[in-house]
Each structure stands twice: as C-alpha cells, then as structure tokens.
Coordinates of C-alpha atoms and ligand atoms in Angstrom, one line a residue:
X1 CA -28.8 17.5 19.4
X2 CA -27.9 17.2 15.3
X3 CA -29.6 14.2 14.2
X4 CA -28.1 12.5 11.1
X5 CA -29.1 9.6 9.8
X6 CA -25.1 8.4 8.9
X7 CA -22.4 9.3 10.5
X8 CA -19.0 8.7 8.9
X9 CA -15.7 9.3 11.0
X10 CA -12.8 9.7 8.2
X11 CA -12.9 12.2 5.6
X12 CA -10.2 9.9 3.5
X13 CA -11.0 8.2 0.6
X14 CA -12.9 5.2 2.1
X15 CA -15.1 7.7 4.0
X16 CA -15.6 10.6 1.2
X17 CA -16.3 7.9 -1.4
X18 CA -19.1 6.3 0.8
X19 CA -20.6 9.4 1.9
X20 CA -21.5 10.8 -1.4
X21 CA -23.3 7.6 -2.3
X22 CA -25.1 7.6 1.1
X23 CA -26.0 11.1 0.0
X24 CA -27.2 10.3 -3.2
X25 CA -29.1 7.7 -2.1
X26 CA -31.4 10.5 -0.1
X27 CA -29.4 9.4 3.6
X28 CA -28.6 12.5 6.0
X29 CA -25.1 12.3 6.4
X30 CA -22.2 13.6 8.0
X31 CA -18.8 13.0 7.9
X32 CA -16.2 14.3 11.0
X33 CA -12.2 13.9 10.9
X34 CA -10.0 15.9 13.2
X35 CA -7.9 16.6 10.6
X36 CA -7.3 20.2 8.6
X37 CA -8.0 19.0 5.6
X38 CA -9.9 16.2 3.5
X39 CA -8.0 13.2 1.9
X40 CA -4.4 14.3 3.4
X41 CA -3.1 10.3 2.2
X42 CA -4.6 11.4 -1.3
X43 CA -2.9 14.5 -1.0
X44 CA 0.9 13.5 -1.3
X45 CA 0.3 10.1 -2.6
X46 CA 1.8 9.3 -5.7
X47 CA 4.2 11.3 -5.7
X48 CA 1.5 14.6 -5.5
X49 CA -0.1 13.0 -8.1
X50 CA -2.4 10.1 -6.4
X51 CA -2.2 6.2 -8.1
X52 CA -5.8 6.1 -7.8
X53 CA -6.3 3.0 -9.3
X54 CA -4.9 -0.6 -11.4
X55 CA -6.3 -0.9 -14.5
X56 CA -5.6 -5.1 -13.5
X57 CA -7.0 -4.6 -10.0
X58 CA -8.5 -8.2 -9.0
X59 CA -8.6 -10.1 -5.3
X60 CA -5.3 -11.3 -6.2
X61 CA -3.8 -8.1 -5.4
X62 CA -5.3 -8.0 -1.9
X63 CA -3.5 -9.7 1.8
X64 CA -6.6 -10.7 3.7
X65 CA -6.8 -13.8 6.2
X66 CA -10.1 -14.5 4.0
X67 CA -8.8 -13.8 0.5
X68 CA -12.2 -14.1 -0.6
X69 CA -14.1 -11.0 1.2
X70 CA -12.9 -8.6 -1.2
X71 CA -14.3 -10.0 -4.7
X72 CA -17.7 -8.8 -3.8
X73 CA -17.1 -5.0 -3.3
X74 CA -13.9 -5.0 -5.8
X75 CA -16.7 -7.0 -8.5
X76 CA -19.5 -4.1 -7.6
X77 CA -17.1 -1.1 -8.2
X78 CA -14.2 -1.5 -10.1
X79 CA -11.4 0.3 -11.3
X80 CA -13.5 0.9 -14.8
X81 CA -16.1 2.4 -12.1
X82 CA -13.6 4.8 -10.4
X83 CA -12.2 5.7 -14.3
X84 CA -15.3 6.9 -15.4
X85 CA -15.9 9.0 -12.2
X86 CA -12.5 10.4 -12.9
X87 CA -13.5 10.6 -16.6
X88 CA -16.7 12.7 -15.4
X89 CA -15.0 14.8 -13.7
X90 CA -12.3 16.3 -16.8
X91 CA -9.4 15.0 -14.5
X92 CA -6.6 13.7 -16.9
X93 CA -4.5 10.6 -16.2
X94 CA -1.8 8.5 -17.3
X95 CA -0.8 4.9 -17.0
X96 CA 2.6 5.2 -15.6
X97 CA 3.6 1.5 -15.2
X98 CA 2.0 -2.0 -14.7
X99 CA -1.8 -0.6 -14.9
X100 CA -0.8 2.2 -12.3
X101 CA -3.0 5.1 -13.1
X102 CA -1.8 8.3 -11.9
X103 CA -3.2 12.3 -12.0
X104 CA -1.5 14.0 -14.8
X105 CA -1.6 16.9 -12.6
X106 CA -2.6 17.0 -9.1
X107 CA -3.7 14.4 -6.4
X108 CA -5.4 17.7 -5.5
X109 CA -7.9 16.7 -8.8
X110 CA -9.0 13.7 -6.5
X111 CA -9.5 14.9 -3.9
X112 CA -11.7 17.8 -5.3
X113 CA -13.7 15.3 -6.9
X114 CA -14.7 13.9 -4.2
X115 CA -15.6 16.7 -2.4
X116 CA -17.3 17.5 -5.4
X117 CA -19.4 14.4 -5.3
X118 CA -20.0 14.8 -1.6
X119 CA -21.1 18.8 -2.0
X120 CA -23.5 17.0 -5.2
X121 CA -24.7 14.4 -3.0
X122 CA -25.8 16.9 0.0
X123 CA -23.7 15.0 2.7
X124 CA -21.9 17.4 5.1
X125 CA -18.3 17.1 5.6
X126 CA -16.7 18.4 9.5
X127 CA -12.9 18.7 9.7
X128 CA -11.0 19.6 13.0
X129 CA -13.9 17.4 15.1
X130 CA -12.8 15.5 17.4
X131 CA -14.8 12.4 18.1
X132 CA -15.9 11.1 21.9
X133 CA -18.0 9.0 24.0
X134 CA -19.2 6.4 21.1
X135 CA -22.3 4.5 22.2
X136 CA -25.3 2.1 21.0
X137 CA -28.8 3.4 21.6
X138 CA -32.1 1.4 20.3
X139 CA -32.5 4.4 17.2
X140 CA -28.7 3.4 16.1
X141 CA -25.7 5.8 18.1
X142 CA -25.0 8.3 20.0
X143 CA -21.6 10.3 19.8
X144 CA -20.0 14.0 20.8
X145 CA -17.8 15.4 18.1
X146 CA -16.3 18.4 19.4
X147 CA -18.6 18.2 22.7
X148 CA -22.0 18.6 20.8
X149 CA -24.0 15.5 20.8
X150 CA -24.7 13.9 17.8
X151 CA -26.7 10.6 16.9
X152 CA -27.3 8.5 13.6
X153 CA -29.0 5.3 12.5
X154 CA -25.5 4.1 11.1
X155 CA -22.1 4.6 11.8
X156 CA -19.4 4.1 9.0
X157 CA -15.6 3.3 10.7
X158 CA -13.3 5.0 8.2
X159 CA -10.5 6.7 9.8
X160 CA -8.1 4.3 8.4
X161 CA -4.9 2.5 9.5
X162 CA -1.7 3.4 11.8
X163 CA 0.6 4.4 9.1
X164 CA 1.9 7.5 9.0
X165 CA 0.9 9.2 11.8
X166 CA 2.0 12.9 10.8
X167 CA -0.6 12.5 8.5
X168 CA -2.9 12.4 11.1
X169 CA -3.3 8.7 10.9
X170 CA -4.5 7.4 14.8
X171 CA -5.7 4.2 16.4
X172 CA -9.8 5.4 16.5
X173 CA -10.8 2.9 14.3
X174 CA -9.0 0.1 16.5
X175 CA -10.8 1.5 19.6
X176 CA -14.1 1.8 18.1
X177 CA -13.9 -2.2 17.1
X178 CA -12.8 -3.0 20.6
X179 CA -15.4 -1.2 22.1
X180 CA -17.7 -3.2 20.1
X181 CA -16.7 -6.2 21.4
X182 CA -15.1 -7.1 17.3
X183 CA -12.0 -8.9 16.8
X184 CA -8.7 -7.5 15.6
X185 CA -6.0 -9.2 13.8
X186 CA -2.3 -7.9 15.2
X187 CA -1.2 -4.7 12.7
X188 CA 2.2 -4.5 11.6
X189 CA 3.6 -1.7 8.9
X190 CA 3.6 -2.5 5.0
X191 CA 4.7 -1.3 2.4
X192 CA 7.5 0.0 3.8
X193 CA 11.2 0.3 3.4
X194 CA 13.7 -2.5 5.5
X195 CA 16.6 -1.3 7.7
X196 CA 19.5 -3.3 8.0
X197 CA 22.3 -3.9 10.6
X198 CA 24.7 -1.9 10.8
X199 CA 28.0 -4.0 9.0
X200 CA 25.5 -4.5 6.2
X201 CA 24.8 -0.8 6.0
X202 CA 28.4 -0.2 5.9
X203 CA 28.6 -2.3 3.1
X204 CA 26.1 -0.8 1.3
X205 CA 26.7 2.8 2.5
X206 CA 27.9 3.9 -0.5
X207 CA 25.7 2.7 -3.3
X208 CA 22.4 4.8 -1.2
X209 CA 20.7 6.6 -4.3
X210 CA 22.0 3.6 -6.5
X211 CA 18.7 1.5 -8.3
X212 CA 18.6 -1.5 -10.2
X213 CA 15.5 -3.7 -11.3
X214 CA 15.6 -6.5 -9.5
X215 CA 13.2 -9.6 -8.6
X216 CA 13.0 -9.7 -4.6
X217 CA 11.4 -13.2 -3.2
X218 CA 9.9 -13.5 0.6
X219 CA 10.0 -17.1 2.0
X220 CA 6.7 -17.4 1.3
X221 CA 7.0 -17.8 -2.5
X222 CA 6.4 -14.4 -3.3
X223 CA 8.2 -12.4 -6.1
X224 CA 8.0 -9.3 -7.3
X225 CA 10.0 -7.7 -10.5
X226 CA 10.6 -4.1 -9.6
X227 CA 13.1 -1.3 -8.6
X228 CA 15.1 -2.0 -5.4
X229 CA 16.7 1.2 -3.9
X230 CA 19.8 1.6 -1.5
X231 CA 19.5 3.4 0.8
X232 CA 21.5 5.2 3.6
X233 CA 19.1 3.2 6.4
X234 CA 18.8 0.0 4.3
X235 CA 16.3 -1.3 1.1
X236 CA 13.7 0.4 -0.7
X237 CA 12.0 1.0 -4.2
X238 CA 8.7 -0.7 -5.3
X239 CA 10.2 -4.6 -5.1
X240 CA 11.4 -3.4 -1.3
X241 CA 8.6 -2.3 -0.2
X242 CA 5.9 -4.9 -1.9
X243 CA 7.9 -7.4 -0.4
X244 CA 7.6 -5.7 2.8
X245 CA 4.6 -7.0 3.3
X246 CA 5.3 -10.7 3.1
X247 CA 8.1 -10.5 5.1
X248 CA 7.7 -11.6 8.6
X249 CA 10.9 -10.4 11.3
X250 CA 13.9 -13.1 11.1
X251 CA 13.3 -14.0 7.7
X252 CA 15.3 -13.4 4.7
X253 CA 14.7 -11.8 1.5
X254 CA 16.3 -13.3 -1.7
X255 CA 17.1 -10.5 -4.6
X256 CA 17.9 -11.8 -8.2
X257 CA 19.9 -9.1 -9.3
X258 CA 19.5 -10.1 -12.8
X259 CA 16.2 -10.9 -13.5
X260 CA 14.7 -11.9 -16.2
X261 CA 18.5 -12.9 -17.5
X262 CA 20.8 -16.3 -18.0
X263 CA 23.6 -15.1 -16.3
X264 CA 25.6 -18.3 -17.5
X265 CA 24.5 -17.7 -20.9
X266 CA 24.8 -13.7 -21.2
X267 CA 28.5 -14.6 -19.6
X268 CA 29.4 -17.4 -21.7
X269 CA 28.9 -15.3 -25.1
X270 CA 31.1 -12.6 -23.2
X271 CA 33.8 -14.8 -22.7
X272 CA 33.6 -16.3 -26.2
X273 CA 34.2 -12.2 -27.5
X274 CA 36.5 -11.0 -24.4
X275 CA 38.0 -14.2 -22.8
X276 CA 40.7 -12.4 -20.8
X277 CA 38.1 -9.5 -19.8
X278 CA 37.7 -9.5 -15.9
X279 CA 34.5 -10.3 -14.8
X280 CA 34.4 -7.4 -12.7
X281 CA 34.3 -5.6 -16.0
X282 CA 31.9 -7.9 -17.8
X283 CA 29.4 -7.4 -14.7
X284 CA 29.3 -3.5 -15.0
X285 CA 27.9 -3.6 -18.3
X286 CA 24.8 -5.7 -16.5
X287 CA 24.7 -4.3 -12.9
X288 CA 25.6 -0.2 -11.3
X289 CA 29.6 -0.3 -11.5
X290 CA 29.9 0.4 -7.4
X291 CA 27.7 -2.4 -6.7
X292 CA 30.1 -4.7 -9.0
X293 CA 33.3 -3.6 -6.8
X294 CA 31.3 -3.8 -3.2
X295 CA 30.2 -7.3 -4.4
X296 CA 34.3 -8.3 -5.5
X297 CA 35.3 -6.5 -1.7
X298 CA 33.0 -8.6 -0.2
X299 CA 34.0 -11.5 -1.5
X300 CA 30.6 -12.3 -3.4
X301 CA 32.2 -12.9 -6.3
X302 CA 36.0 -12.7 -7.5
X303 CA 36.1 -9.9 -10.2
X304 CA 39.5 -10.2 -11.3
X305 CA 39.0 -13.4 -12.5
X306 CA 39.3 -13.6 -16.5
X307 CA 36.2 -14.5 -18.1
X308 CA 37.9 -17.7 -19.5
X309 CA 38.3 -19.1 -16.1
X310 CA 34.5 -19.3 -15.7
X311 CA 34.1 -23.2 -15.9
X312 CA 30.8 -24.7 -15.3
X313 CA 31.2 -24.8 -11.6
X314 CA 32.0 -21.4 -11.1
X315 CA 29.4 -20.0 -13.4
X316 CA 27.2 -22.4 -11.3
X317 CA 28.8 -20.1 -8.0
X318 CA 28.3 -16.9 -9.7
X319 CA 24.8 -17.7 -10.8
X320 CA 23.6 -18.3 -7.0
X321 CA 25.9 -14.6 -5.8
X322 CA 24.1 -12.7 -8.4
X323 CA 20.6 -14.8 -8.7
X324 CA 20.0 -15.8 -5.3
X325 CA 21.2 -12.8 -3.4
X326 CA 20.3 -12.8 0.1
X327 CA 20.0 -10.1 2.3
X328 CA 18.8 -9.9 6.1
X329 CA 16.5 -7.2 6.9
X330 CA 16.5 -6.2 11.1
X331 CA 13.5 -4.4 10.8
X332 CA 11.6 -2.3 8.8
X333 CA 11.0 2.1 8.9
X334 CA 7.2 1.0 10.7
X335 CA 4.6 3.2 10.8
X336 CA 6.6 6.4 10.5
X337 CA 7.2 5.7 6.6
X338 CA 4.8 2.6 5.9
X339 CA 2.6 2.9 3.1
X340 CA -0.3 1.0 5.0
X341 CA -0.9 -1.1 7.4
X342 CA -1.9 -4.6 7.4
X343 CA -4.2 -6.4 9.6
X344 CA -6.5 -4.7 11.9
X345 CA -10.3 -5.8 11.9
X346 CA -11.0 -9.2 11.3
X347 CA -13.1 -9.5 7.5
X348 CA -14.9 -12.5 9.4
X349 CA -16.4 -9.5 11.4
X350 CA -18.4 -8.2 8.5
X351 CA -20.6 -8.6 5.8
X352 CA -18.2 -8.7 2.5
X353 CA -21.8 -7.1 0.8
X354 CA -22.3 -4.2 2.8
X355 CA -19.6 -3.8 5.3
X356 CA -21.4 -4.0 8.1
X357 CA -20.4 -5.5 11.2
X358 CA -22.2 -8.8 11.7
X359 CA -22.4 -8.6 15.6
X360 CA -23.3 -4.6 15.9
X361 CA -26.3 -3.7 13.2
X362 CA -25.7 -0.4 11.9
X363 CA -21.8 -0.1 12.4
X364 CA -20.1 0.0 9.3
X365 CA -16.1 -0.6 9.1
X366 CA -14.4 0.5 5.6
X367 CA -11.1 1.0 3.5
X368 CA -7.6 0.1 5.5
X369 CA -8.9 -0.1 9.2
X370 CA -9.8 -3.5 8.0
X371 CA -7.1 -7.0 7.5
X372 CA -7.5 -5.6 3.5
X373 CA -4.1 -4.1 2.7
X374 CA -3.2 -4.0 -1.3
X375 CA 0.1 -4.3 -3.3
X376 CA 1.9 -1.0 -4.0
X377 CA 0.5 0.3 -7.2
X378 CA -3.4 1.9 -6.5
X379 CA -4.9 -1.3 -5.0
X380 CA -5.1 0.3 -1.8
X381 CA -7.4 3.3 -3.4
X382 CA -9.2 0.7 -5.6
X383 CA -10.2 -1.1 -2.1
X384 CA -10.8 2.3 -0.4
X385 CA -13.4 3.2 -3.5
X386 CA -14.8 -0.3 -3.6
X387 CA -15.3 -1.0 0.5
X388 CA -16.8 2.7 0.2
X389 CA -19.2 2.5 -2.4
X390 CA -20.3 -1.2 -1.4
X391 CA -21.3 0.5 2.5
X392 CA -22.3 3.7 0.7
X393 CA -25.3 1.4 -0.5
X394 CA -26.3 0.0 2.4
X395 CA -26.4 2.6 4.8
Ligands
FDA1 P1 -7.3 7.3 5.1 O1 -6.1 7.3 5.9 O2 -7.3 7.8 3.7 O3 -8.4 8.3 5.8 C1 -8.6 8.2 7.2 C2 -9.1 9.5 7.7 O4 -9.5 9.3 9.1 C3 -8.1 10.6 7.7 O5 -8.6 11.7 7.0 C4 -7.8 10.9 9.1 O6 -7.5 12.2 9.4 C5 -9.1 10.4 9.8 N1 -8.9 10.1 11.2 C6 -8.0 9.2 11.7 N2 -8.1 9.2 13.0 C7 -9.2 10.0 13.4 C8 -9.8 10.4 14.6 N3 -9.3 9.9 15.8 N4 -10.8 11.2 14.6 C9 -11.3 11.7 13.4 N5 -10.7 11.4 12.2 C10 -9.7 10.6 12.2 N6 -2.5 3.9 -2.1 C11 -2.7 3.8 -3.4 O7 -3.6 3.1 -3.8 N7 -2.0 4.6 -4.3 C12 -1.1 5.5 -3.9 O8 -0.5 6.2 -4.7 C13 -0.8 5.5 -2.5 N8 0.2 6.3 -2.0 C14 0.4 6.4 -0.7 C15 1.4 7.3 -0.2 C16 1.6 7.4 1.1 C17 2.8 8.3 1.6 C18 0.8 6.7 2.1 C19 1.0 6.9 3.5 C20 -0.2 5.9 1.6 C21 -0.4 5.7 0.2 N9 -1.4 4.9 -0.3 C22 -1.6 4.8 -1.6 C23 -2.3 4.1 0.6 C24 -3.6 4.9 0.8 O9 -3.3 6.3 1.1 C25 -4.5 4.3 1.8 O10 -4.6 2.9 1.7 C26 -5.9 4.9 1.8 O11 -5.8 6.3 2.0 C27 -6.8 4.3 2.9 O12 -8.0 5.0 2.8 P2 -8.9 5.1 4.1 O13 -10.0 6.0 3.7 O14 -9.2 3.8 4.7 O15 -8.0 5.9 5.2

C-alpha cells in the first residue's frame, strides 16, 4: 500500500499549483489525473498562449453565492505573486488587453513551470490513473488509483468543472462532494457562446465572422464593453460570452451597438455636413456595412431616410434600435464549448483560509469544482493559483 501523506486528484492548474507548495512545505504528495497529459485547459487556453493572469484581479471579478470567500486566498496570492513565479521562471509575457496577461510564446511555458515547481518541490505527479473507491479512515483516506491502494492524511478535490469534456473534464469532483455528504449548488455552462432561434439566425446568417465592439447588458445590471461576434449558431466574442454568465434561460440580452457614442449627437453633426445623405449610409461609417442593410430589411431602422428627416423623435427611435438592441438567446453551446462552469460546491462548505471542507477534516476542495467561476480574461487562473496555494499551505 503507497502511503502519501496528500493526495491530490487533478493535475490542472488548481492541483499542480497546490502540490508544489505542499511539497515544499516537506508534505509527501501525489497527484493522480486520468488524463495523458498535465494542464490540458492550460494547454490551448488563450489561444495556445494561456491568460494566466489580470494584472486588476480583485473579488469583484469573481460569481460566488458568498462574494466574500475569495478575498482571502485572492489577498494571500495574487496576480503580482503568480508574475514573479512566471518572472522566475524566464517565461515572457505581454499584456494583451484590459490587464490580460498572456504567454508571449507558449501556454506550454506554464505548464512547464509548474511541472517544474512540482519536480523542485519533490511531489509526484500520476497521469492515466484512474481514481476508485474513495473512503474516510481515522489516519485520513483510503483510495485505489488504478486498482493499487493508496492512503493519505489529506485529500485535495481538484479535478475541476464540467466544461469541456473532450478535454477530459468529468463530474469526480461533484461525486466526491456528494459522497461526503457537502452541498452543491446547480452547475450551468459559462462563458460560453448563445445560440439563437432559428428566424433570428436567418437574419443574422450572413454577418457570421462579422465583429463590432459593443456593450452587452444582462437583466441583472451587468455590462460589459467588449467584442461581440456573429456567428453561424448565434453570439459570441468576449462581451457574449462574459455575459453568458449572468444570463439566466428566458431572459434577454440588450447590446448597445454604439458604445461609448451619442448617436443623436454623432448624427446630428452628419446631417448638418450631408443632410440629404441616407442614413443607411451615414450608419456604415459607424457600424459593419451588412449589419446596416440587415438592420434597414428588418425594419430596425429606415435607412433610406435622408439625414435631414431625423427630427427629435426619430433620433429618439433610432437611439433605442441602435442603443438598446435586444436580442433573445434560446440557449447557450453548454458544456461542449463553455469556458467554465459555474456553481458546483457550495463556498459555505469550506474554510475561505485553507480550503478545507468544514464538515470532513482533511478533504480539501480547490480551483473551479467550487461556486468560484471568474470573468473571461485570467481570473479563472488567478483563482486556480490562489485557491491552490492557499490549500497548498494547509495541507
Ligand atoms: P482543470 O480543469 O484545469 O484541471 C482539472 C484536472 O482534473 C484535469 O487535468 C482533468 O484531467 C482532471 N480530472 C478530471 N476528472 C478526473 C477524474 N475523474 N480522475 C482524474 N482526474 C480527473 N482561464 C483563464 O483564466 N484564462 C484563460 O485563458 C482561459 N482559457 C480557457 C480556454 C478554454 C478553452 C477553457 C475550456 C477554459 C479556459 N479557462 C481560462 C478556464 C480555466 O482553464 C479553468 O478555470 C481552470 O483550468 C480551472 O482549473 P482547475 O485546476 O480547477 O481545473
């Protein structure tokens, strides 16, 4: 029987971070995944070239039903933290957009660090195990990974959420916390495209590929200023898909496809220069050409009308089409193309110091298989690296 004295299922980021501070902290550990290879989410995130962190990473950036369990690990390992570990390691970076630090070569450089950090720390990483037969014993648990028994004083959760289950993403961690007796809160995909019905897909059909910044507001309040994306299955692009996560099924989304702009004032000098220019015209000098006509076919706005006609209660009309444009999402892509997944284990389950589950001593829960899911932009590492290290102390 191998005797560790942690045992950590997930070799993703959540699981590879805490392991090498376990390690370094003199812990036995071991960390099993039944996948081929370490950090596969690392791997192709980004683009290949990993978002591994915000440089404006706070707890406002984090869903949780208890918005305030993440300011302890997020305030005991921060994004400066994770920088100089990257720093240490000779990886170059870039800030690509709105504090989003990306690899200026390879997500592989991430993942290799933290093999790196786990080979320097002494803690063993297992792929292609396949984990069985969980239980508590008076030492801490006993487990089978690949048939061979196996027991440890704790046991660190971190085999992540549902999304993307190519990427060998399954419902272990789920299981584990239901075993235990721990509350779950219901998981739906985030971060994640919308579809639409099918008359509004034909409407759109032929702008997929077309982008345009736009500001996208859930009826919650919520707004984000990003790229939306047409697509041929519906909505995408960063505003989509962070507003994905605020959207509940029925609801609405509202696009201002100007943002940031006076439509009745950017008009009103147009008119003065070009009063017998047709608005269709005037618009495609603000908005993709195709999405002008589609909005004139559909009767969202009248392009042939001359600028001049534009009085005060029309510009008031064409303010609300182009401002307070609303669209009707049927669904979303789910799991198959979701970026993470919200919900899962209830934060009122653990300690927000150590992880650790307040019913079960010794059983550890980290990174997404908790209700901690992040904007798009490296928040979901930065909770990964922060959840991680804060367990990887306790242990
Ligand atoms: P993670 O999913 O990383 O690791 C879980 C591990 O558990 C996996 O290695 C898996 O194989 C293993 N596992 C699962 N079930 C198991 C079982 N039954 N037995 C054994 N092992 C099992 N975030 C961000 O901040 N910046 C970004 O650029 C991106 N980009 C991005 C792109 C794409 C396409 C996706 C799908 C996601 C992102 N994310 C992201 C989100 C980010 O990848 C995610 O939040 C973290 O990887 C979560 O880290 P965890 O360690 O919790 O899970």
């Amino acid at each position: 029987m191998a005797q560790f004295d942690v045992v950590i299922i997930g070799a993703g980021a959540a699981g590879l971070m805490c392991a090498a501070q376990a390690g370094y902290r003199g812990r036995k550990v071991l960390v099993v995944d039944h996948a081929k290879q370490a950090g596969k989410k690392i791997l192709i995130s980004g683009g290949g070239r990993c978002n591994f962190t915000n440089l404006f990473a706070s707890p406002a950036n984090y869903l949780c039903r208890n918005p305030h369990f993440v300011k302890s690990a997020l305030a005991r390992f921060t994004q400066h933290d994770f920088i100089e570990l990257v720093d240490r390691h000779g990886i170059a970076y870039h800030e690509k957009t709105l504090g989003q630090l990306f690899c200026d070569d390879s997500a592989k450089d991430i993942v290799q660090l933290l093999l790196t950090e786990c080979d320097w720390a002494g803690a063993k990483v297992q792929l292609k195990s396949q984990v069985s037969q969980i239980e508590k014993t008076a030492a801490g648990f006993s487990l089978k990974v690949n048939g061979e028994a196996v027991t440890c004083q704790s046991l660190v959760v971190a085999c992540g959420g549902l999304s993307m289950p190519k990427l060998c993403a399954t419902p272990l961690g789920y299981q584990i916390a239901e075993q235990f007796g721990l509350a779950i809160l219901p998981t739906r995909a985030g971060l994640v495209p919308f579809t639409l019905d099918k008359p509004d897909l034909d409407k759109f059909a032929e702008l997929a590929g077309v982008s345009l910044p736009v500001s996208a507001h859930s009826e919650d309040g919520t707004v984000f200023k990003e790229a939306l994306l047409f697509t041929h299955r519906g909505l995408s692009g960063p505003a989509i898909l962070q507003i994905s996560s605020f959207w509940q099924p029925g609801q609405d989304v509202t696009l201002n496809l100007l943002p940031g702009l006076d439509i009745s004032d950017a008009l009103g000098k147009m008119a003065a220069k070009h009063p017998n220019q047709a608005l269709k015209t005037a618009l495609a000098r603000l908005l993709p050409k195709r999405l002008v006509e589609i909005l004139g076919e559909h009767g969202a706005i009248d392009g042939e009308m001359p600028l001049k006609a534009l009085d005060a209660g029309r510009m008031k009309k064409l303010a609300t089409a182009l401002g307070e444009f609303r669209v009707h999402p049927n669904g979303t892509e789910g799991y198959r193309t979701a970026e993470v997944t919200l919900g899962g284990l209830d934060t009122d389950e653990l300690s927000s110091k150590t992880m650790e589950s307040k019913q079960v001593p010794g059983l550890y829960f980290i990174g997404e298989v908790m209700d901690v899911t992040g904007w798009l932009g490296g928040y979901n590492f930065q909770w990964a690296w922060s959840s991680g290290w804060a367990a990887g102390q306790a242990v």
